[in-house]
């Protein structure tokens, strides 16, 4: 479910990476290093009883190229009132600000909003706005305002917990202090919703150890990427990535000590 895309300064992502190796790797992928415009993909899961969104996009107040989820939803047979559950990977603007519509009302009024306990506690803490850094202070203010709006419809979960039948939480801390991925299993089939733990289709896979400027704890995020990639490739799981290309759906191949994202055709 497309929420549009972001337009970010490349330095924000790549600034701490070794410049020459980075240039060669991006050249190999034919990436234009003068811009960074990742897709925003909200995952929709449906079964006989539930219609579940993983994250809700950016809404109308973050960036003009994003906040398109409602338009995408209108192309389906679902209305916002039909969404029974929203499950959050984390509380950055492009993932949670979309809980409110143009009138600051809840966009998914009938949904239970599921939040990892660590992530909620971090953004709810009044000291976060003063400690997160000036460039992200607005993230903290915006997250808290939307958490207050959904407070009466929140259910908390912890690492390893089954949130709904077949959907289990998987700690993937680093991008934010409580970032979560989710394993969806049905019979022999399995999918990992990775959120922003794997934030691009090239560096994150070939050099998961490199630190990204979008991660709040780059060292923890690098460790998370390595663990996730090892599990996903070993178990031959499909993945859905919020910022991966062509809808974000694909699989992971291990190539020596590196990995490769293979998008679904």
PDB file of C-alpha atoms in Angstrom:
ATOM      1  CA  UNK A   1       0.000   0.000   0.000  1.00  0.00           C
ATOM      2  CA  UNK A   2       1.925   3.053  -1.223  1.00  0.00           C
ATOM      3  CA  UNK A   3       2.149   6.125   0.973  1.00  0.00           C
ATOM      4  CA  UNK A   4       4.214   7.930  -1.664  1.00  0.00           C
ATOM      5  CA  UNK A   5       7.899   8.560  -1.161  1.00  0.00           C
ATOM      6  CA  UNK A   6      10.351  10.687   0.812  1.00  0.00           C
ATOM      7  CA  UNK A   7      12.840  13.197  -0.518  1.00  0.00           C
ATOM      8  CA  UNK A   8      15.845  13.375   1.792  1.00  0.00           C
ATOM      9  CA  UNK A   9      19.375  14.781   1.511  1.00  0.00           C
ATOM     10  CA  UNK A  10      21.704  11.859   0.683  1.00  0.00           C
ATOM     11  CA  UNK A  11      24.170  13.028   3.338  1.00  0.00           C
ATOM     12  CA  UNK A  12      21.541  12.285   5.978  1.00  0.00           C
ATOM     13  CA  UNK A  13      21.835   8.593   5.111  1.00  0.00           C
ATOM     14  CA  UNK A  14      25.338   8.160   3.714  1.00  0.00           C
ATOM     15  CA  UNK A  15      27.325  10.851   5.538  1.00  0.00           C
ATOM     16  CA  UNK A  16      29.191   8.541   7.924  1.00  0.00           C
ATOM     17  CA  UNK A  17      30.048   5.881   5.342  1.00  0.00           C
ATOM     18  CA  UNK A  18      33.485   5.484   3.699  1.00  0.00           C
ATOM     19  CA  UNK A  19      33.225   7.757   0.673  1.00  0.00           C
ATOM     20  CA  UNK A  20      35.151   5.852  -1.995  1.00  0.00           C
ATOM     21  CA  UNK A  21      33.702   2.441  -1.174  1.00  0.00           C
ATOM     22  CA  UNK A  22      30.254   4.026  -1.014  1.00  0.00           C
ATOM     23  CA  UNK A  23      30.682   5.620  -4.434  1.00  0.00           C
ATOM     24  CA  UNK A  24      31.735   2.325  -5.998  1.00  0.00           C
ATOM     25  CA  UNK A  25      28.870   0.416  -4.432  1.00  0.00           C
ATOM     26  CA  UNK A  26      26.249   2.972  -5.469  1.00  0.00           C
ATOM     27  CA  UNK A  27      27.742   3.034  -8.977  1.00  0.00           C
ATOM     28  CA  UNK A  28      27.337  -0.743  -9.146  1.00  0.00           C
ATOM     29  CA  UNK A  29      23.630  -0.285  -8.437  1.00  0.00           C
ATOM     30  CA  UNK A  30      23.363   2.697 -10.812  1.00  0.00           C
ATOM     31  CA  UNK A  31      22.141   4.871  -7.937  1.00  0.00           C
ATOM     32  CA  UNK A  32      22.050   8.639  -8.394  1.00  0.00           C
ATOM     33  CA  UNK A  33      23.975   9.765  -5.310  1.00  0.00           C
ATOM     34  CA  UNK A  34      22.751  13.362  -5.660  1.00  0.00           C
ATOM     35  CA  UNK A  35      19.253  12.507  -4.390  1.00  0.00           C
ATOM     36  CA  UNK A  36      17.592  10.067  -2.038  1.00  0.00           C
ATOM     37  CA  UNK A  37      13.908   9.307  -2.636  1.00  0.00           C
ATOM     38  CA  UNK A  38      12.879   6.031  -0.981  1.00  0.00           C
ATOM     39  CA  UNK A  39       9.409   4.577  -1.389  1.00  0.00           C
ATOM     40  CA  UNK A  40       7.048   4.356   1.576  1.00  0.00           C
ATOM     41  CA  UNK A  41       5.251   0.999   1.654  1.00  0.00           C
ATOM     42  CA  UNK A  42       2.557   0.268   4.218  1.00  0.00           C
ATOM     43  CA  UNK A  43       1.899  -3.485   4.476  1.00  0.00           C
ATOM     44  CA  UNK A  44      -1.715  -4.705   4.512  1.00  0.00           C
ATOM     45  CA  UNK A  45      -2.514  -8.147   5.933  1.00  0.00           C
ATOM     46  CA  UNK A  46      -5.988  -9.681   5.637  1.00  0.00           C
ATOM     47  CA  UNK A  47      -7.519 -12.908   6.892  1.00  0.00           C
ATOM     48  CA  UNK A  48     -11.095 -14.056   7.494  1.00  0.00           C
ATOM     49  CA  UNK A  49     -11.458 -11.821  10.545  1.00  0.00           C
ATOM     50  CA  UNK A  50      -8.913  -9.003  10.413  1.00  0.00           C
ATOM     51  CA  UNK A  51      -7.667  -6.224   8.161  1.00  0.00           C
ATOM     52  CA  UNK A  52      -4.298  -5.160   9.533  1.00  0.00           C
ATOM     53  CA  UNK A  53      -2.014  -2.295   8.576  1.00  0.00           C
ATOM     54  CA  UNK A  54       1.651  -2.307   9.518  1.00  0.00           C
ATOM     55  CA  UNK A  55       2.298   1.423  10.081  1.00  0.00           C
ATOM     56  CA  UNK A  56       0.073   4.147   8.663  1.00  0.00           C
ATOM     57  CA  UNK A  57       2.345   6.420   6.663  1.00  0.00           C
ATOM     58  CA  UNK A  58       3.054  10.113   7.118  1.00  0.00           C
ATOM     59  CA  UNK A  59      -0.359  11.734   6.874  1.00  0.00           C
ATOM     60  CA  UNK A  60      -0.871  15.266   5.569  1.00  0.00           C
ATOM     61  CA  UNK A  61       1.654  17.152   7.709  1.00  0.00           C
ATOM     62  CA  UNK A  62       5.095  15.676   7.045  1.00  0.00           C
ATOM     63  CA  UNK A  63       6.195  15.884   3.409  1.00  0.00           C
ATOM     64  CA  UNK A  64       4.254  16.674   0.216  1.00  0.00           C
ATOM     65  CA  UNK A  65       5.516  13.550  -1.557  1.00  0.00           C
ATOM     66  CA  UNK A  66       4.168  11.259   1.179  1.00  0.00           C
ATOM     67  CA  UNK A  67       0.877  10.835   3.022  1.00  0.00           C
ATOM     68  CA  UNK A  68      -0.849   9.058   0.119  1.00  0.00           C
ATOM     69  CA  UNK A  69      -2.143   6.001   1.997  1.00  0.00           C
ATOM     70  CA  UNK A  70      -5.785   7.102   2.024  1.00  0.00           C
ATOM     71  CA  UNK A  71      -5.681   7.559  -1.756  1.00  0.00           C
ATOM     72  CA  UNK A  72      -4.229   4.064  -2.123  1.00  0.00           C
ATOM     73  CA  UNK A  73      -6.826   2.596   0.224  1.00  0.00           C
ATOM     74  CA  UNK A  74      -9.562   4.071  -1.956  1.00  0.00           C
ATOM     75  CA  UNK A  75      -8.424   1.798  -4.805  1.00  0.00           C
ATOM     76  CA  UNK A  76      -9.333  -1.266  -2.696  1.00  0.00           C
ATOM     77  CA  UNK A  77     -12.627  -2.552  -1.276  1.00  0.00           C
ATOM     78  CA  UNK A  78     -11.628  -1.300   2.189  1.00  0.00           C
ATOM     79  CA  UNK A  79     -12.498   1.926   3.945  1.00  0.00           C
ATOM     80  CA  UNK A  80     -10.590   3.340   6.938  1.00  0.00           C
ATOM     81  CA  UNK A  81     -13.427   2.074   9.154  1.00  0.00           C
ATOM     82  CA  UNK A  82     -12.730  -1.487   7.983  1.00  0.00           C
ATOM     83  CA  UNK A  83      -9.201  -1.546   9.416  1.00  0.00           C
ATOM     84  CA  UNK A  84      -9.352  -3.669  12.570  1.00  0.00           C
ATOM     85  CA  UNK A  85      -5.725  -3.375  13.712  1.00  0.00           C
ATOM     86  CA  UNK A  86      -2.731  -1.110  13.188  1.00  0.00           C
ATOM     87  CA  UNK A  87       0.649  -2.514  14.216  1.00  0.00           C
ATOM     88  CA  UNK A  88       3.559  -0.084  14.452  1.00  0.00           C
ATOM     89  CA  UNK A  89       7.201  -0.832  13.717  1.00  0.00           C
ATOM     90  CA  UNK A  90       8.209   2.504  15.282  1.00  0.00           C
ATOM     91  CA  UNK A  91       7.149   6.111  15.738  1.00  0.00           C
ATOM     92  CA  UNK A  92       9.072   8.127  13.148  1.00  0.00           C
ATOM     93  CA  UNK A  93       6.863  10.598  11.237  1.00  0.00           C
ATOM     94  CA  UNK A  94       6.515   8.571   8.035  1.00  0.00           C
ATOM     95  CA  UNK A  95       5.185   5.624  10.059  1.00  0.00           C
ATOM     96  CA  UNK A  96       2.823   7.126  12.639  1.00  0.00           C
ATOM     97  CA  UNK A  97       1.784  10.644  11.654  1.00  0.00           C
ATOM     98  CA  UNK A  98      -0.852   9.145   9.358  1.00  0.00           C
ATOM     99  CA  UNK A  99      -3.050   8.100  12.293  1.00  0.00           C
ATOM    100  CA  UNK A 100      -4.664  11.559  12.056  1.00  0.00           C
ATOM    101  CA  UNK A 101      -6.548  12.938   9.066  1.00  0.00           C
ATOM    102  CA  UNK A 102      -6.743  16.508   7.754  1.00  0.00           C
ATOM    103  CA  UNK A 103      -9.061  17.432  10.629  1.00  0.00           C
ATOM    104  CA  UNK A 104      -6.890  15.828  13.348  1.00  0.00           C
ATOM    105  CA  UNK A 105      -9.414  13.019  13.795  1.00  0.00           C
ATOM    106  CA  UNK A 106      -8.398   9.367  13.969  1.00  0.00           C
ATOM    107  CA  UNK A 107      -8.172   8.009  10.440  1.00  0.00           C
ATOM    108  CA  UNK A 108      -8.808   4.418  11.596  1.00  0.00           C
ATOM    109  CA  UNK A 109     -11.406   4.914  14.324  1.00  0.00           C
ATOM    110  CA  UNK A 110     -12.304   1.239  14.796  1.00  0.00           C
ATOM    111  CA  UNK A 111      -8.747  -0.100  14.929  1.00  0.00           C
ATOM    112  CA  UNK A 112      -6.793  -1.323  17.898  1.00  0.00           C
ATOM    113  CA  UNK A 113      -3.366   0.339  17.657  1.00  0.00           C
ATOM    114  CA  UNK A 114      -0.575  -2.032  18.719  1.00  0.00           C
ATOM    115  CA  UNK A 115       2.698  -0.597  20.013  1.00  0.00           C
ATOM    116  CA  UNK A 116       5.893  -2.153  21.311  1.00  0.00           C
ATOM    117  CA  UNK A 117       6.200  -1.204  24.960  1.00  0.00           C
ATOM    118  CA  UNK A 118       9.816   0.038  24.686  1.00  0.00           C
ATOM    119  CA  UNK A 119       9.015   2.227  21.689  1.00  0.00           C
ATOM    120  CA  UNK A 120       5.940   3.747  23.319  1.00  0.00           C
ATOM    121  CA  UNK A 121       7.799   4.495  26.553  1.00  0.00           C
ATOM    122  CA  UNK A 122      10.615   6.224  24.673  1.00  0.00           C
ATOM    123  CA  UNK A 123       8.420   8.635  22.721  1.00  0.00           C
ATOM    124  CA  UNK A 124       5.968   9.166  25.601  1.00  0.00           C
ATOM    125  CA  UNK A 125       8.818  10.241  27.898  1.00  0.00           C
ATOM    126  CA  UNK A 126       8.754  14.067  28.192  1.00  0.00           C
ATOM    127  CA  UNK A 127      12.557  14.193  28.235  1.00  0.00           C
ATOM    128  CA  UNK A 128      12.872  12.652  24.753  1.00  0.00           C
ATOM    129  CA  UNK A 129      12.264  15.961  22.981  1.00  0.00           C
ATOM    130  CA  UNK A 130      15.264  17.439  24.834  1.00  0.00           C
ATOM    131  CA  UNK A 131      17.621  14.500  24.296  1.00  0.00           C
ATOM    132  CA  UNK A 132      16.850  13.301  20.764  1.00  0.00           C
ATOM    133  CA  UNK A 133      18.738  16.164  19.083  1.00  0.00           C
ATOM    134  CA  UNK A 134      17.589  19.402  17.539  1.00  0.00           C
ATOM    135  CA  UNK A 135      17.097  17.945  14.058  1.00  0.00           C
ATOM    136  CA  UNK A 136      14.686  15.301  15.412  1.00  0.00           C
ATOM    137  CA  UNK A 137      12.896  17.309  18.094  1.00  0.00           C
ATOM    138  CA  UNK A 138       9.869  17.749  15.828  1.00  0.00           C
ATOM    139  CA  UNK A 139       9.712  13.940  15.507  1.00  0.00           C
ATOM    140  CA  UNK A 140       9.287  13.659  19.271  1.00  0.00           C
ATOM    141  CA  UNK A 141       6.631  16.364  19.469  1.00  0.00           C
ATOM    142  CA  UNK A 142       4.696  14.859  16.566  1.00  0.00           C
ATOM    143  CA  UNK A 143       4.896  11.309  17.923  1.00  0.00           C
ATOM    144  CA  UNK A 144       3.657  12.334  21.370  1.00  0.00           C
ATOM    145  CA  UNK A 145       0.691  14.237  19.919  1.00  0.00           C
ATOM    146  CA  UNK A 146      -0.429  11.235  17.906  1.00  0.00           C
ATOM    147  CA  UNK A 147       0.123   8.835  20.773  1.00  0.00           C
ATOM    148  CA  UNK A 148      -2.147  10.988  22.896  1.00  0.00           C
ATOM    149  CA  UNK A 149      -4.786  10.722  20.152  1.00  0.00           C
ATOM    150  CA  UNK A 150      -4.686   6.895  20.121  1.00  0.00           C
ATOM    151  CA  UNK A 151      -4.054   6.361  23.839  1.00  0.00           C
ATOM    152  CA  UNK A 152      -7.518   4.918  24.497  1.00  0.00           C
ATOM    153  CA  UNK A 153      -7.159   2.412  21.646  1.00  0.00           C
ATOM    154  CA  UNK A 154      -3.634   1.116  22.308  1.00  0.00           C
ATOM    155  CA  UNK A 155      -2.570  -2.433  23.098  1.00  0.00           C
ATOM    156  CA  UNK A 156       1.066  -3.021  24.077  1.00  0.00           C
ATOM    157  CA  UNK A 157       3.275  -5.962  23.140  1.00  0.00           C
ATOM    158  CA  UNK A 158       6.799  -7.180  23.876  1.00  0.00           C
ATOM    159  CA  UNK A 159       9.477  -9.031  21.931  1.00  0.00           C
ATOM    160  CA  UNK A 160       8.398 -12.547  20.932  1.00  0.00           C
ATOM    161  CA  UNK A 161       4.738 -11.961  21.725  1.00  0.00           C
ATOM    162  CA  UNK A 162       2.055 -13.170  19.327  1.00  0.00           C
ATOM    163  CA  UNK A 163       0.038 -10.029  18.640  1.00  0.00           C
ATOM    164  CA  UNK A 164      -2.586 -11.724  16.477  1.00  0.00           C
ATOM    165  CA  UNK A 165      -2.761 -15.361  15.350  1.00  0.00           C
ATOM    166  CA  UNK A 166       0.285 -15.960  13.157  1.00  0.00           C
ATOM    167  CA  UNK A 167       1.818 -12.505  13.761  1.00  0.00           C
ATOM    168  CA  UNK A 168       4.691 -12.304  16.259  1.00  0.00           C
ATOM    169  CA  UNK A 169       6.852  -9.367  17.336  1.00  0.00           C
ATOM    170  CA  UNK A 170      10.593  -9.490  16.654  1.00  0.00           C
ATOM    171  CA  UNK A 171      12.851  -6.975  18.427  1.00  0.00           C
ATOM    172  CA  UNK A 172      14.931  -5.032  15.910  1.00  0.00           C
ATOM    173  CA  UNK A 173      16.202  -2.143  18.003  1.00  0.00           C
ATOM    174  CA  UNK A 174      18.588   0.517  16.685  1.00  0.00           C
ATOM    175  CA  UNK A 175      16.769   2.549  14.063  1.00  0.00           C
ATOM    176  CA  UNK A 176      14.767   3.697  17.081  1.00  0.00           C
ATOM    177  CA  UNK A 177      15.140   2.446  20.662  1.00  0.00           C
ATOM    178  CA  UNK A 178      12.136   0.120  20.398  1.00  0.00           C
ATOM    179  CA  UNK A 179      11.883  -0.619  16.659  1.00  0.00           C
ATOM    180  CA  UNK A 180      10.074  -3.883  15.919  1.00  0.00           C
ATOM    181  CA  UNK A 181       9.898  -6.264  12.991  1.00  0.00           C
ATOM    182  CA  UNK A 182       7.126  -8.841  12.643  1.00  0.00           C
ATOM    183  CA  UNK A 183       7.103 -12.477  11.605  1.00  0.00           C
ATOM    184  CA  UNK A 184       3.961 -13.636   9.825  1.00  0.00           C
ATOM    185  CA  UNK A 185       3.641 -17.406   9.543  1.00  0.00           C
ATOM    186  CA  UNK A 186       0.971 -19.587   7.964  1.00  0.00           C
ATOM    187  CA  UNK A 187       1.749 -23.248   7.529  1.00  0.00           C
ATOM    188  CA  UNK A 188       5.106 -23.430   5.769  1.00  0.00           C
ATOM    189  CA  UNK A 189       4.964 -19.841   4.516  1.00  0.00           C
ATOM    190  CA  UNK A 190       6.642 -16.972   6.338  1.00  0.00           C
ATOM    191  CA  UNK A 191       7.129 -13.246   5.796  1.00  0.00           C
ATOM    192  CA  UNK A 192       9.147 -10.718   7.785  1.00  0.00           C
ATOM    193  CA  UNK A 193       7.859  -7.151   7.978  1.00  0.00           C
ATOM    194  CA  UNK A 194      11.174  -5.341   8.492  1.00  0.00           C
ATOM    195  CA  UNK A 195      10.063  -1.713   8.764  1.00  0.00           C
ATOM    196  CA  UNK A 196      13.170   0.490   8.665  1.00  0.00           C
ATOM    197  CA  UNK A 197      15.553  -2.145  10.005  1.00  0.00           C
ATOM    198  CA  UNK A 198      16.555  -2.682   6.351  1.00  0.00           C
ATOM    199  CA  UNK A 199      16.148   0.790   4.949  1.00  0.00           C
ATOM    200  CA  UNK A 200      17.499   0.549   1.390  1.00  0.00           C
ATOM    201  CA  UNK A 201      18.100  -2.208  -1.200  1.00  0.00           C
ATOM    202  CA  UNK A 202      21.851  -1.800  -1.562  1.00  0.00           C
ATOM    203  CA  UNK A 203      24.005  -0.607   1.382  1.00  0.00           C
ATOM    204  CA  UNK A 204      21.834  -2.228   4.054  1.00  0.00           C
ATOM    205  CA  UNK A 205      22.273  -5.610   2.371  1.00  0.00           C
ATOM    206  CA  UNK A 206      25.823  -5.493   1.000  1.00  0.00           C
ATOM    207  CA  UNK A 207      27.324  -3.613   3.953  1.00  0.00           C
ATOM    208  CA  UNK A 208      24.954  -4.051   6.888  1.00  0.00           C
ATOM    209  CA  UNK A 209      27.799  -3.136   9.240  1.00  0.00           C
ATOM    210  CA  UNK A 210      28.028   0.444   7.894  1.00  0.00           C
ATOM    211  CA  UNK A 211      26.380   3.080  10.037  1.00  0.00           C
ATOM    212  CA  UNK A 212      23.413   4.959   8.580  1.00  0.00           C
ATOM    213  CA  UNK A 213      22.621   8.525   9.570  1.00  0.00           C
ATOM    214  CA  UNK A 214      18.913   7.687   9.736  1.00  0.00           C
ATOM    215  CA  UNK A 215      19.462   5.310  12.679  1.00  0.00           C
ATOM    216  CA  UNK A 216      19.209   6.721  16.183  1.00  0.00           C
ATOM    217  CA  UNK A 217      21.652   4.089  17.490  1.00  0.00           C
ATOM    218  CA  UNK A 218      23.785   3.186  14.445  1.00  0.00           C
ATOM    219  CA  UNK A 219      25.788   0.472  16.213  1.00  0.00           C
ATOM    220  CA  UNK A 220      22.701  -1.358  17.486  1.00  0.00           C
ATOM    221  CA  UNK A 221      21.010  -0.948  14.091  1.00  0.00           C
ATOM    222  CA  UNK A 222      23.998  -2.554  12.335  1.00  0.00           C
ATOM    223  CA  UNK A 223      23.875  -5.531  14.697  1.00  0.00           C
ATOM    224  CA  UNK A 224      20.127  -5.848  14.055  1.00  0.00           C
ATOM    225  CA  UNK A 225      20.621  -5.840  10.269  1.00  0.00           C
ATOM    226  CA  UNK A 226      23.134  -8.659  10.461  1.00  0.00           C
ATOM    227  CA  UNK A 227      20.887 -10.801  12.663  1.00  0.00           C
ATOM    228  CA  UNK A 228      17.801 -10.190  10.541  1.00  0.00           C
ATOM    229  CA  UNK A 229      19.581 -10.866   7.256  1.00  0.00           C
ATOM    230  CA  UNK A 230      21.068 -14.085   8.595  1.00  0.00           C
ATOM    231  CA  UNK A 231      17.672 -15.346   9.759  1.00  0.00           C
ATOM    232  CA  UNK A 232      15.742 -14.253   6.673  1.00  0.00           C
ATOM    233  CA  UNK A 233      18.227 -15.750   4.208  1.00  0.00           C
ATOM    234  CA  UNK A 234      18.655 -18.961   6.224  1.00  0.00           C
ATOM    235  CA  UNK A 235      14.896 -19.531   6.540  1.00  0.00           C
ATOM    236  CA  UNK A 236      14.213 -18.331   2.971  1.00  0.00           C
ATOM    237  CA  UNK A 237      11.558 -15.928   4.199  1.00  0.00           C
ATOM    238  CA  UNK A 238       9.940 -13.265   2.094  1.00  0.00           C
ATOM    239  CA  UNK A 239      10.324  -9.721   3.352  1.00  0.00           C
ATOM    240  CA  UNK A 240       8.354  -6.511   3.143  1.00  0.00           C
ATOM    241  CA  UNK A 241      10.446  -3.373   3.609  1.00  0.00           C
ATOM    242  CA  UNK A 242       8.917   0.037   4.198  1.00  0.00           C
ATOM    243  CA  UNK A 243      11.556   1.800   2.081  1.00  0.00           C
ATOM    244  CA  UNK A 244      12.505  -0.959  -0.353  1.00  0.00           C
ATOM    245  CA  UNK A 245      11.692  -0.520  -4.063  1.00  0.00           C
ATOM    246  CA  UNK A 246       8.750  -1.733  -6.171  1.00  0.00           C
ATOM    247  CA  UNK A 247       6.409  -2.198  -3.236  1.00  0.00           C
ATOM    248  CA  UNK A 248       9.105  -3.489  -0.909  1.00  0.00           C
ATOM    249  CA  UNK A 249       8.341  -7.191  -1.364  1.00  0.00           C
ATOM    250  CA  UNK A 250      11.159  -9.631  -2.060  1.00  0.00           C
ATOM    251  CA  UNK A 251      13.625 -12.077  -0.622  1.00  0.00           C
ATOM    252  CA  UNK A 252      17.225 -12.135   0.556  1.00  0.00           C
ATOM    253  CA  UNK A 253      20.147 -14.054  -0.900  1.00  0.00           C
ATOM    254  CA  UNK A 254      23.453 -14.502   0.886  1.00  0.00           C
ATOM    255  CA  UNK A 255      26.468 -13.928  -1.371  1.00  0.00           C
ATOM    256  CA  UNK A 256      29.648 -14.687   0.541  1.00  0.00           C
ATOM    257  CA  UNK A 257      29.764 -12.358   3.538  1.00  0.00           C
ATOM    258  CA  UNK A 258      27.195  -9.989   2.010  1.00  0.00           C
ATOM    259  CA  UNK A 259      23.515 -10.175   1.147  1.00  0.00           C
ATOM    260  CA  UNK A 260      21.392  -9.155  -1.799  1.00  0.00           C
ATOM    261  CA  UNK A 261      17.786  -7.983  -2.022  1.00  0.00           C
ATOM    262  CA  UNK A 262      15.843  -9.710  -4.791  1.00  0.00           C
ATOM    263  CA  UNK A 263      12.644  -7.816  -5.487  1.00  0.00           C
ATOM    264  CA  UNK A 264       9.502  -9.704  -6.366  1.00  0.00           C
ATOM    265  CA  UNK A 265       8.686  -9.417 -10.048  1.00  0.00           C
TER     266      UNK A 265
END
